[in-house]
Amino acid sequence: MNILLTGGAGYIGSHTAVSLIEAGHDVAVVDDYSNSSDEAVKRVEKITGRSVNLYEADVADKKKAMEILKKEMPDCIIHFAGLKSVGESIEKPIEYYRNNIDTTLTLLECMRELGLSNIVFSSSATVYGDDHTPPFTEEMSKGMCTNPYGWTKWMQEQMLDDAQTASEKGGDWKKPLSVVLLRYFNPVGAHESGLIGEDPQGIPNNLMPYISQVAVGRREKLTVFGDDYDTPDGTCRRDYIHVMDLAEGHVAAAEYAAGRSGTEIFNLGTGTPYSVLEMVNAFSKACGHEVAYEIGPRRAGDVQDSWSDATKAEKVLGWAAKRGIEEICRDAWNWQSQNPNGYNN
Ligand code: NAD
Ligand code: WQD
């Protein structure tokens, strides 16, 4: 298939590009580099030995999006493009709603005009909100989000599903849509080569890149946000999934989306939670020295526990995460130690 990745120069998109190419698909990327650069795509080409059609554009810009989509006429779009920082979304809600919602609306309008029918969307476990007890299943109702970023994912899921329903009735739609909503848990790690990985700008918000930067000497110590939760070691538990497992989940989802219609939701997680301190200890083993940390207060908005029931993806897509905490830490360290300053090396 010819697959277009919006936001394909970013962390998850670049890893997915590798897996798609290795599975025999052709890949095109459109990105505005608002949180990335073309370097990641060059490295994807280096890993795979294949070229990627690369377009620099804002996906919300309909004129440009139409030009690119007309040229590519992809069999499937995987829509990664979006702003993703929870904290920043609280400070800049308008920018988050504008960018994330507009990219999806523009893509849907273009798909309707061009008769493109398959789309896979990067959603998030954040849509479960804090109304449920894990493991989260896809049948659970979406919850109340705690920040604008989460609401953009919640709303984009709704918009895609509403468009799918309308497309079944014909009207302006040439074909019924096939929508796959992927709810990621906590993507971490890097490609085994160490050539691509997570490269956050500024001070990392997320645990794993923070730990990696302490390990490589870029930051002094990690602050663990609270050790007084009702968990075995008092720290929060999450479902950390290796980004290459996640990437392979996208291959399965894109292949599933083709040739059907409807909306289908899949959790992409491992089903196994680890605490913050378990992650710190596993990383210390992987890098061969202690990762310095101190215990700090809880972070506002954190839920105590979040992990998936990942059985639906296994049953329907034939996909399950294969890599564990050791591979996650090994590959994150391999990337960080080879690229201490990320892609700016
Ligand atoms: P990322 O920031 O590395 O990648 C997103 C890419 O989209 C970046 O390259 C950015 O430049 C690009 N982009 C943003 N707005 C754009 C626009 N208007 N037009 C074109 N390109 C645009 O983030 P990521 O971690 O790779 O996340 C990919 C997707 O997965 C996002 O939608 C994110 O919300 C979602 N997601 C991420 C996580 C996570 O923890 N990383 C978890 C759940 C869901
Ligand atoms: C994990 C654990 C922190 C940093 C976020 C978004 C979610 C999704 C993935 C996109 C928590 C603790 C963290 C630090 C710490 N993104 N921590 N010290 O919050 O589970 O999920 O990213 O959709 O929407 O909310 O991930 O990596 O920030 O935190 O102790 O310096 O690590 O308290 O328990 P989170 P995270």
CSV table of C-alpha atoms in Angstrom, one decimal, residues 7 27 62 74 93-94 106 109 146 149 174 179 181 201 231 234-235 240 248 253 257 274 277 290 321:
chain,number,residue,atom,x,y,z
A,7,GLY,CA,3.5,14.1,11.4
A,27,VAL,CA,5.6,5.7,2.7
A,62,LYS,CA,-6.3,22.7,2.9
A,74,PRO,CA,-2.7,7.2,-0.5
A,93,PRO,CA,-5.6,25.8,24.8
A,94,ILE,CA,-6.5,27.8,21.7
A,106,THR,CA,-9.0,19.4,6.8
A,109,GLU,CA,-12.7,17.3,3.9
A,146,THR,CA,-8.2,16.6,32.7
A,149,TYR,CA,-4.8,18.1,25.0
A,174,LYS,CA,-17.8,8.6,-2.6
A,179,VAL,CA,-11.6,4.7,10.7
A,181,LEU,CA,-8.7,4.8,16.4
A,201,GLN,CA,12.6,20.1,22.9
A,231,THR,CA,0.7,1.2,45.1
A,234,GLY,CA,4.0,4.3,46.5
A,235,THR,CA,4.7,5.6,42.9
A,240,TYR,CA,5.0,1.6,29.0
A,248,GLU,CA,4.2,-2.6,14.3
A,253,ALA,CA,-4.0,-1.4,11.9
A,257,ALA,CA,-8.3,-0.6,7.8
A,274,TYR,CA,5.4,-0.7,35.9
A,277,LEU,CA,10.7,3.4,40.6
A,290,GLU,CA,22.6,4.7,39.2
A,321,ALA,CA,3.6,-6.1,22.1
